[in-house]
Structure formats: C-alpha cells, structure tokens
CSV table of C-alpha atoms and ligand atoms in Angstrom, one decimal:
chain,number,residue,atom,x,y,z
A,64,UNK,CA,158.2,148.4,149.8
A,65,UNK,CA,155.7,146.1,148.3
A,66,UNK,CA,154.7,147.0,144.7
A,67,UNK,CA,150.9,146.9,144.2
A,68,UNK,CA,149.5,147.3,140.7
A,69,UNK,CA,146.1,147.3,139.2
A,70,UNK,CA,144.4,148.5,136.0
A,71,UNK,CA,141.0,149.3,134.7
A,72,UNK,CA,139.6,149.4,131.2
A,73,UNK,CA,138.2,152.7,130.0
A,74,UNK,CA,135.0,151.2,128.7
A,75,UNK,CA,132.1,153.1,130.4
A,76,UNK,CA,130.9,154.7,133.6
A,77,UNK,CA,132.3,153.3,136.9
A,78,UNK,CA,129.9,151.3,139.1
A,79,UNK,CA,129.7,150.0,142.6
A,80,UNK,CA,131.3,146.7,141.5
A,81,UNK,CA,134.4,148.5,140.1
A,82,UNK,CA,134.6,150.8,143.2
A,83,UNK,CA,134.3,148.1,145.9
A,84,UNK,CA,135.9,145.3,144.0
A,85,UNK,CA,139.0,147.1,142.7
A,86,UNK,CA,139.3,150.9,143.3
A,87,UNK,CA,138.7,151.0,147.0
A,88,UNK,CA,141.0,148.0,147.9
A,89,UNK,CA,143.7,149.5,145.7
A,90,UNK,CA,143.3,153.1,147.0
A,91,UNK,CA,143.4,151.9,150.7
A,92,UNK,CA,146.9,150.8,150.1
A,93,UNK,CA,148.1,154.2,149.0
A,94,UNK,CA,151.1,155.1,151.2
A,95,UNK,CA,151.4,151.5,152.5
A,96,UNK,CA,152.8,150.1,149.4
A,97,UNK,CA,154.3,151.5,146.2
A,98,UNK,CA,151.0,151.7,144.3
A,99,UNK,CA,150.8,151.7,140.4
A,100,UNK,CA,147.4,152.2,138.8
A,101,UNK,CA,146.8,152.5,135.1
A,102,UNK,CA,144.1,152.9,132.5
A,103,UNK,CA,144.1,149.8,130.3
A,104,UNK,CA,143.4,151.6,127.0
A,105,UNK,CA,145.2,149.0,124.8
A,106,UNK,CA,142.9,146.5,126.3
A,107,UNK,CA,139.8,148.6,125.7
A,108,UNK,CA,140.6,148.5,121.9
A,109,UNK,CA,139.4,144.9,122.0
A,110,UNK,CA,135.8,146.2,122.6
A,111,UNK,CA,135.6,149.9,121.9
A,112,UNK,CA,135.8,150.5,118.1
A,113,UNK,CA,134.9,154.3,118.2
A,114,UNK,CA,138.0,156.6,118.6
A,115,UNK,CA,136.0,159.5,120.0
A,116,UNK,CA,134.3,157.2,122.5
A,117,UNK,CA,137.7,155.8,123.6
A,118,UNK,CA,139.2,159.2,124.0
A,119,UNK,CA,136.3,160.4,126.1
A,120,UNK,CA,136.2,157.2,128.3
A,121,UNK,CA,140.0,157.5,128.9
A,122,UNK,CA,139.6,161.0,130.2
A,123,UNK,CA,136.6,160.2,132.3
A,124,UNK,CA,138.1,157.2,134.0
A,125,UNK,CA,141.2,159.3,134.9
A,126,UNK,CA,139.0,162.0,136.4
A,127,UNK,CA,136.9,159.5,138.3
A,128,UNK,CA,140.0,157.9,139.9
A,129,UNK,CA,141.4,161.2,141.0
A,130,UNK,CA,138.0,162.2,142.3
A,131,UNK,CA,137.8,159.0,144.4
A,132,UNK,CA,141.0,159.8,146.2
A,133,UNK,CA,143.9,158.7,144.0
A,134,UNK,CA,146.7,160.9,145.2
A,135,UNK,CA,149.3,161.4,142.5
A,136,UNK,CA,151.9,162.3,145.2
A,137,UNK,CA,151.6,158.7,146.4
A,138,UNK,CA,150.5,156.7,143.4
A,139,UNK,CA,152.0,156.3,139.9
A,140,UNK,CA,148.9,156.8,137.7
A,141,UNK,CA,149.4,156.3,133.9
A,142,UNK,CA,147.9,155.2,130.7
A,143,UNK,CA,148.9,151.8,129.4
A,144,UNK,CA,149.5,153.0,125.9
A,145,UNK,CA,152.1,155.5,127.1
A,146,UNK,CA,154.3,152.5,127.9
A,147,UNK,CA,155.1,150.9,124.5
A,148,UNK,CA,157.5,148.5,126.3
A,149,UNK,CA,154.4,146.6,127.6
A,150,UNK,CA,153.5,145.6,124.0
A,151,UNK,CA,157.0,144.5,123.3
A,152,UNK,CA,157.1,142.5,126.5
A,153,UNK,CA,153.8,140.9,125.6
A,154,UNK,CA,155.4,139.4,122.5
A,155,UNK,CA,158.3,138.0,124.5
A,156,UNK,CA,155.7,136.4,126.8
A,157,UNK,CA,153.5,135.1,124.0
A,158,UNK,CA,156.2,132.7,122.8
A,159,UNK,CA,156.2,130.9,126.2
A,160,UNK,CA,152.4,130.9,126.5
A,161,UNK,CA,150.7,127.6,125.5
A,162,UNK,CA,147.6,128.0,123.4
A,163,UNK,CA,145.7,125.7,125.8
A,164,UNK,CA,146.3,128.2,128.7
A,165,UNK,CA,144.5,130.9,126.7
A,166,UNK,CA,141.8,128.6,125.4
A,167,UNK,CA,140.7,127.8,128.9
A,168,UNK,CA,140.0,131.5,129.8
A,169,UNK,CA,136.4,132.1,130.8
A,170,UNK,CA,136.6,135.8,130.1
A,171,UNK,CA,137.3,135.3,126.4
A,172,UNK,CA,134.5,132.8,126.1
A,173,UNK,CA,132.1,135.1,128.0
A,174,UNK,CA,133.0,138.0,125.8
A,175,UNK,CA,132.4,136.2,122.5
A,176,UNK,CA,129.1,134.8,123.9
A,177,UNK,CA,128.1,138.5,124.5
A,178,UNK,CA,128.8,139.3,120.9
A,179,UNK,CA,132.2,140.9,121.0
A,180,UNK,CA,134.0,139.9,117.7
A,181,UNK,CA,136.6,137.1,118.5
A,182,UNK,CA,139.7,138.9,117.4
A,183,UNK,CA,143.2,137.6,118.0
A,184,UNK,CA,143.7,140.6,120.3
A,185,UNK,CA,140.7,139.6,122.4
A,186,UNK,CA,142.1,136.0,122.6
A,187,UNK,CA,145.6,137.1,123.6
A,188,UNK,CA,144.3,139.7,126.1
A,189,UNK,CA,145.6,137.7,129.1
A,190,UNK,CA,149.2,137.9,127.7
A,191,UNK,CA,149.0,141.7,127.5
A,192,UNK,CA,147.6,141.7,131.0
A,193,UNK,CA,150.6,139.5,132.1
A,194,UNK,CA,152.9,142.1,130.5
A,195,UNK,CA,151.2,145.0,132.4
A,196,UNK,CA,151.8,143.2,135.7
A,197,UNK,CA,155.3,141.7,135.0
A,198,UNK,CA,156.7,144.9,133.4
A,199,UNK,CA,156.3,146.7,136.7
A,200,UNK,CA,157.6,143.8,138.8
A,201,UNK,CA,154.3,143.8,140.8
A,202,UNK,CA,154.1,141.9,144.1
A,203,UNK,CA,150.3,142.2,144.6
A,204,UNK,CA,147.4,142.8,142.2
A,205,UNK,CA,144.1,143.9,143.8
A,206,UNK,CA,141.1,142.9,141.6
A,207,UNK,CA,137.6,141.4,141.8
A,208,UNK,CA,137.1,137.7,141.6
A,209,UNK,CA,136.4,137.8,137.8
A,210,UNK,CA,140.1,138.5,137.2
A,211,UNK,CA,141.4,135.6,139.3
A,212,UNK,CA,142.0,133.3,136.3
A,213,UNK,CA,143.9,136.1,134.5
A,214,UNK,CA,146.2,136.3,137.5
A,215,UNK,CA,146.8,132.6,137.4
A,216,UNK,CA,147.6,132.9,133.7
A,217,UNK,CA,150.1,135.6,134.6
A,218,UNK,CA,151.8,133.5,137.3
A,219,UNK,CA,151.9,130.6,134.9
A,220,UNK,CA,153.5,132.6,132.1
A,221,UNK,CA,156.1,134.2,134.4
A,222,UNK,CA,157.0,130.8,135.9
A,223,UNK,CA,157.5,129.3,132.4
A,224,UNK,CA,159.6,132.3,131.3
A,225,UNK,CA,161.8,132.1,134.5
A,226,UNK,CA,162.2,128.4,134.1
A,227,UNK,CA,163.4,128.7,130.5
A,228,UNK,CA,165.5,131.9,130.7
A,229,UNK,CA,166.4,132.4,134.4
A,230,UNK,CA,164.8,134.6,137.2
A,231,UNK,CA,163.6,137.7,135.3
A,232,UNK,CA,160.1,138.1,136.7
A,233,UNK,CA,158.6,138.6,140.1
A,234,UNK,CA,155.6,136.2,140.5
A,235,UNK,CA,152.7,138.3,141.6
A,236,UNK,CA,150.0,137.4,144.2
A,237,UNK,CA,146.3,138.2,143.6
A,238,UNK,CA,144.7,140.4,146.2
A,239,UNK,CA,141.0,139.5,146.3
A,240,UNK,CA,138.8,140.6,149.2
A,241,UNK,CA,136.2,138.0,150.1
A,242,UNK,CA,133.6,140.5,151.3
A,243,UNK,CA,133.6,142.4,148.0
A,244,UNK,CA,134.8,139.7,145.6
A,245,UNK,CA,131.5,139.8,143.7
A,246,UNK,CA,129.3,142.9,144.1
A,247,UNK,CA,125.8,141.9,142.9
A,248,UNK,CA,123.9,144.1,140.4
A,249,UNK,CA,120.3,145.2,140.8
A,250,UNK,CA,119.1,141.9,139.2
A,251,UNK,CA,121.1,139.8,141.6
A,252,UNK,CA,123.8,138.7,139.0
A,253,UNK,CA,127.3,140.0,139.2
A,254,UNK,CA,127.2,143.8,138.7
A,255,UNK,CA,128.7,144.5,135.3
A,256,UNK,CA,128.2,147.1,132.6
A,257,UNK,CA,127.6,144.4,130.1
A,258,UNK,CA,124.6,143.1,132.1
A,259,UNK,CA,122.9,146.4,132.3
A,260,UNK,CA,122.4,146.0,136.0
A,261,UNK,CA,124.8,148.6,137.5
A,262,UNK,CA,124.5,151.4,139.9
A,263,UNK,CA,127.0,154.0,138.7
A,264,UNK,CA,128.9,155.8,141.4
A,265,UNK,CA,128.5,159.2,139.7
A,266,UNK,CA,125.0,158.8,138.5
A,267,UNK,CA,122.8,161.7,139.6
A,268,UNK,CA,121.1,161.1,143.0
A,269,UNK,CA,117.6,160.6,141.5
A,270,UNK,CA,118.9,157.9,139.2
A,271,UNK,CA,120.7,156.2,142.1
A,272,UNK,CA,117.4,156.2,144.0
A,273,UNK,CA,115.5,154.8,141.1
A,274,UNK,CA,118.0,152.0,140.5
A,275,UNK,CA,118.1,151.1,144.2
A,276,UNK,CA,114.3,150.8,144.3
A,277,UNK,CA,114.6,148.3,141.4
A,278,UNK,CA,116.9,145.9,143.2
A,279,UNK,CA,115.3,142.5,142.9
A,280,UNK,CA,114.2,141.0,146.2
A,281,UNK,CA,112.2,137.8,147.0
A,282,UNK,CA,108.5,138.0,147.9
A,283,UNK,CA,108.8,137.1,151.6
A,284,UNK,CA,106.2,139.0,153.6
A,285,UNK,CA,107.5,141.8,155.9
A,286,UNK,CA,107.0,139.8,159.1
A,287,UNK,CA,108.6,136.6,157.8
A,288,UNK,CA,112.2,135.7,158.7
A,289,UNK,CA,114.6,136.3,155.8
A,290,UNK,CA,118.0,134.9,154.9
A,291,UNK,CA,120.5,137.8,154.6
A,292,UNK,CA,123.0,135.5,152.9
A,293,UNK,CA,120.8,135.2,149.9
A,294,UNK,CA,119.7,138.8,149.5
A,295,UNK,CA,121.5,141.1,147.1
A,296,UNK,CA,120.0,144.1,148.8
A,297,UNK,CA,121.6,143.0,152.0
A,298,UNK,CA,124.9,142.4,150.2
A,299,UNK,CA,124.9,146.0,148.8
A,300,UNK,CA,123.8,147.5,152.1
A,301,UNK,CA,126.7,145.8,153.8
A,302,UNK,CA,129.1,147.8,151.6
A,303,UNK,CA,127.9,151.0,153.3
A,304,UNK,CA,127.5,149.8,156.9
A,305,UNK,CA,130.0,149.3,159.7
A,306,UNK,CA,130.3,145.9,161.3
A,307,UNK,CA,127.8,146.6,164.1
A,308,UNK,CA,125.2,147.9,161.6
A,309,UNK,CA,125.8,144.9,159.4
A,310,UNK,CA,125.3,142.4,162.3
A,311,UNK,CA,122.2,144.3,163.5
A,312,UNK,CA,120.5,144.3,160.1
A,313,UNK,CA,121.4,140.5,159.7
A,314,UNK,CA,119.7,139.9,163.1
A,315,UNK,CA,116.6,141.8,162.0
A,316,UNK,CA,116.4,139.9,158.8
A,317,UNK,CA,116.5,136.6,160.6
A,318,UNK,CA,114.0,137.7,163.2
A,319,UNK,CA,111.4,138.9,160.6
A,320,UNK,CA,109.9,142.4,160.4
A,321,UNK,CA,112.2,143.9,157.8
A,322,UNK,CA,110.5,145.8,154.9
A,323,UNK,CA,112.8,145.7,151.9
A,324,UNK,CA,111.5,149.1,150.8
A,325,UNK,CA,112.8,150.7,154.0
A,326,UNK,CA,116.2,149.1,153.5
A,327,UNK,CA,116.3,150.3,149.9
A,328,UNK,CA,115.5,153.9,151.0
A,329,UNK,CA,118.3,153.8,153.6
A,330,UNK,CA,120.7,152.3,151.1
A,331,UNK,CA,120.0,154.9,148.4
A,332,UNK,CA,120.7,157.7,150.8
A,333,UNK,CA,123.9,156.1,152.0
A,334,UNK,CA,125.1,155.7,148.4
A,335,UNK,CA,124.4,159.3,147.6
A,336,UNK,CA,126.1,160.5,150.8
A,337,UNK,CA,129.1,158.3,150.4
A,338,UNK,CA,129.9,159.6,147.0
A,339,UNK,CA,129.0,163.3,147.6
A,340,UNK,CA,132.5,164.5,148.4
A,341,UNK,CA,133.9,162.6,145.4
A,342,UNK,CA,131.3,164.2,143.2
A,343,UNK,CA,132.4,167.7,144.3
A,344,UNK,CA,136.0,166.9,143.6
A,345,UNK,CA,135.0,165.4,140.2
A,346,UNK,CA,133.3,168.7,139.2
A,347,UNK,CA,136.6,170.6,139.9
A,348,UNK,CA,138.6,168.1,137.9
A,349,UNK,CA,136.3,168.2,135.0
A,350,UNK,CA,137.0,171.9,134.8
A,351,UNK,CA,140.7,171.3,134.8
A,352,UNK,CA,141.6,168.8,132.0
A,353,UNK,CA,145.2,170.1,131.8
A,354,UNK,CA,145.9,169.1,135.4
A,355,UNK,CA,144.6,165.5,134.6
A,356,UNK,CA,146.8,165.3,131.6
A,357,UNK,CA,149.8,166.5,133.5
A,358,UNK,CA,149.2,163.8,136.2
A,359,UNK,CA,149.1,161.1,133.6
A,360,UNK,CA,152.2,162.4,131.8
A,361,UNK,CA,154.2,162.3,135.1
A,362,UNK,CA,152.9,158.8,135.9
A,363,UNK,CA,153.9,157.6,132.4
A,364,UNK,CA,157.4,158.9,132.9
A,365,UNK,CA,157.9,157.0,136.1
A,366,UNK,CA,156.2,153.8,134.9
A,367,UNK,CA,158.1,153.8,131.6
A,368,UNK,CA,161.4,153.9,133.3
A,369,UNK,CA,160.4,150.9,135.4
A,370,UNK,CA,159.2,149.0,132.3
A,371,UNK,CA,162.4,149.8,130.4
A,372,UNK,CA,164.5,148.1,133.2
A,373,UNK,CA,162.4,145.0,133.1
A,374,UNK,CA,162.3,144.8,129.3
A,375,UNK,CA,166.1,145.2,129.1
A,376,UNK,CA,166.5,142.2,131.5
A,377,UNK,CA,164.0,140.2,129.5
A,378,UNK,CA,165.6,141.0,126.1
A,379,UNK,CA,169.0,140.0,127.5
A,380,UNK,CA,167.6,136.8,128.9
A,381,UNK,CA,166.1,135.6,125.6
A,382,UNK,CA,169.2,136.5,123.6
A,383,UNK,CA,168.1,139.7,121.9
A,384,UNK,CA,170.8,141.7,123.7
A,385,UNK,CA,174.1,140.8,125.2
B,161,ADP,P1,132.6,145.2,134.0
B,161,ADP,O1,132.2,143.8,134.4
B,161,ADP,O2,131.5,146.2,134.4
B,161,ADP,O3,133.0,145.3,132.6
B,161,ADP,P2,135.4,145.4,134.4
B,161,ADP,O4,135.6,144.0,133.9
B,161,ADP,O5,135.9,146.6,133.6
B,161,ADP,O6,133.9,145.6,134.8
B,161,ADP,O7,136.1,145.4,135.8
B,161,ADP,C1,137.1,146.4,136.3
B,161,ADP,C2,137.5,146.0,137.7
B,161,ADP,O8,136.4,146.0,138.6
B,161,ADP,C3,138.1,144.6,137.8
B,161,ADP,O9,139.1,144.6,138.8
B,161,ADP,C4,137.0,143.8,138.3
B,161,ADP,O10,137.4,142.6,139.0
B,161,ADP,C5,136.2,144.7,139.2
B,161,ADP,N1,134.8,144.4,139.2
B,161,ADP,C6,133.9,144.6,138.2
B,161,ADP,N2,132.7,144.2,138.5
B,161,ADP,C7,132.8,143.8,139.8
B,161,ADP,C8,131.8,143.2,140.7
B,161,ADP,N3,130.5,143.1,140.4
B,161,ADP,N4,132.2,142.8,141.9
B,161,ADP,C9,133.5,143.0,142.3
B,161,ADP,N5,134.5,143.5,141.5
B,161,ADP,C10,134.1,143.9,140.2
B,162,LIG,N1,141.6,142.8,132.7
B,162,LIG,C1,141.3,143.8,133.7
B,162,LIG,C2,139.7,144.0,133.6
B,162,LIG,O1,139.1,143.7,132.6
B,162,LIG,C3,142.0,145.1,133.5
B,162,LIG,C4,143.5,144.9,133.5
B,162,LIG,C5,144.3,145.0,132.4
B,162,LIG,C6,144.3,144.7,134.7
B,162,LIG,N2,145.6,144.8,132.9
B,162,LIG,C7,145.6,144.6,134.2
B,162,LIG,C8,144.0,144.5,136.0
B,162,LIG,C9,146.7,144.3,135.1
B,162,LIG,C10,145.0,144.3,136.9
B,162,LIG,C11,146.4,144.2,136.4
B,162,LIG,O2,139.2,144.5,134.6
C-alpha cells in the first residue's frame, strides 16, 4: 500500500488554507493508503520561543486534527519530537546537502524578511523536513504549493544520498491539488497566519461572519459582469460548493447581477455549517486530554519502529555500522 505522509507545524490556530491545502487532501486518503500524519514540533522551535505556548499549540493541533476526522485506527498520528531518529537522520542527510540548495529556498528568505531570527536551525529546516519524509519511506506527500520547493529539496537530497551510498531512500512525489494549491486570505494574498488574513476553522461563528464580510472585492457595480477567475471571494466560495453550484455562480458572475454581499452571506453560513460537526467533536476531545495523549503515544510507537529501520539502513550505508 502506498505510504502517504504529511506534517504540520503547531504554530497557531488552523485556518481554511491549512484545511483545504493540506488536511482535507491528506484525510481523504485515509484507508486508501498507509497514512502518516505528524505534528512538526521540532520545526516549530524555529519560530516559537515560548515553551508554554509551544505545549499548548501542540495539544491544540492534535485535538483539531482528530476533530476534523483523523481516525487513529487508520492513520499513524504522532509528534515529530517523539522520533529522535529523525534528528539523527537529518545529520546524515546534511553532509550530502549542498549549501547552495538551501540558499535557494524561498521559505527561509520569506521568514527572515518577516523578522524571524535567521538561526542555523531555520536555515537547515528543509534538511529536517527531508528526514521526516525519508525516515518513513513515504511515497507521496500532500501539501499546499508553498511546500513544493521543500519537496524538490527532499528529492534532491535523497537522490544524492542514494547515488553516493546505494539505494537507501524512496524518492517521494509531491501531491499538490491544483484547485486548492493556494487558498486566498481575506485580503486576496495567500491565506497565512503570518499575513493576518486568515479565517480560522474553529473561530466562533460570529467571528467567521465578520471575517467573511471583510473579504476584499473589487468595486464593480452589481449589474456589471465580473471575472470569477480574479475574485478571491469566488475562490473561497468554490471550496464549499459542488461542481454544479460552482459553474452556476461562475455563469452568474460573467452575466452580471451578482452582489458580493449576498455571496459573502452565503459563504459565511456554509463555512459555519461545514465545520459544525467538527466543532462538536472538538469540544468532546478538549474534555478528554488523556485520550489525545494516548493516540499520540501509540502513533509514536509505530512511527518510531519505521524510522529505526530506515536509520539502520542509512547508518550501514554510510559506514557507521557493519
Ligand atoms: P501558514 O502559512 O499559515 O504559516 P503553514 O506554513 O503552517 O501555514 O502551512 C501548513 C500546511 O498548510 C502546509 O502544507 C501548507 O502548504 C498548507 N497551507 C497553508 N496555507 C495555505 C494556503 N493559503 N493555501 C493552500 N495550502 C496552504
Ligand atoms: N514545512 C511544513 C510546513 O511548514 C511542515 C512539515 C515539516 C512537513 N515536515 C514535513 C510537511 C514533512 C510535509 C512533510 O507546513
């Protein structure tokens, strides 16, 4: 069975971009592939300096994934820091990683431009990410488009290692869905917690309505024809519509007569309805932290035994073991 793996950093409340870009495509593959999902807490250390904040974010992202339908009977769900083999593997990978490969990474440049201190950990982040993926011998990695370059770095590192030391690693394929590759935020840029333009999936319904009403649209009059391809409100609506509804709204945009405020109202109510059952499940999980910890402990046990196998092969290949 195909192994599918993805991870998310525990660095704040989950938003529509996280959900449609990564969580939903990953969770849809539960049962079809051998799914591994993890909380990238070693990664989060590059940007979350407060220990209490980190602890609380780790728990909350675990709860949110389980609330959104992660089934621990089908999916191996774990914390990255429960698998120390990943950090050892990242060292073995780092010695075959050219500096230039990391120097080209947009994500590092974007992060320092946003004021995150440029630590060595932040710079070598893609090597740790490669270790996450390669340790579990992942075939496919569902992520949003912003992670595409990191996947290319992973493939490059794995290829170099295999070339030098023999076939140790599986070369993973990125799984990026075109229709949700970039979910726009309420200001029309990519939705991201660092741009302060998110709609959080578990915000309370009033806040969701307020945010939706603030989605930036152009000033075309109601009766004028509109271009659905250039409207972030349309792009967000599409996430909550079936194909017929999507085509119908596109036709109404082109014909003219669509009032943005009516589309916003409808969108807000669809977002609230869509997440309502997850919200109920989330309340139950919040009342049961021991269950959440037990799921992560069991996931770690399974993931760790996988990582140990890979690490053993890698240590042998480089000459640390015979
Ligand atoms: P943020 O940009 O809010 O910090 P992360 O970088 O933590 O989000 O992203 C976690 C996952 O969610 C990644 O797989 C990423 O590709 C996906 N993702 C984040 N924002 C979006 C978006 N606007 N559209 C599509 N996918 C996204
Ligand atoms: N870098 C990813 C992000 O910021 C999170 C991540 C870490 C990840 N390791 C991974 C995603 C391995 C997929 C596979 O969103």
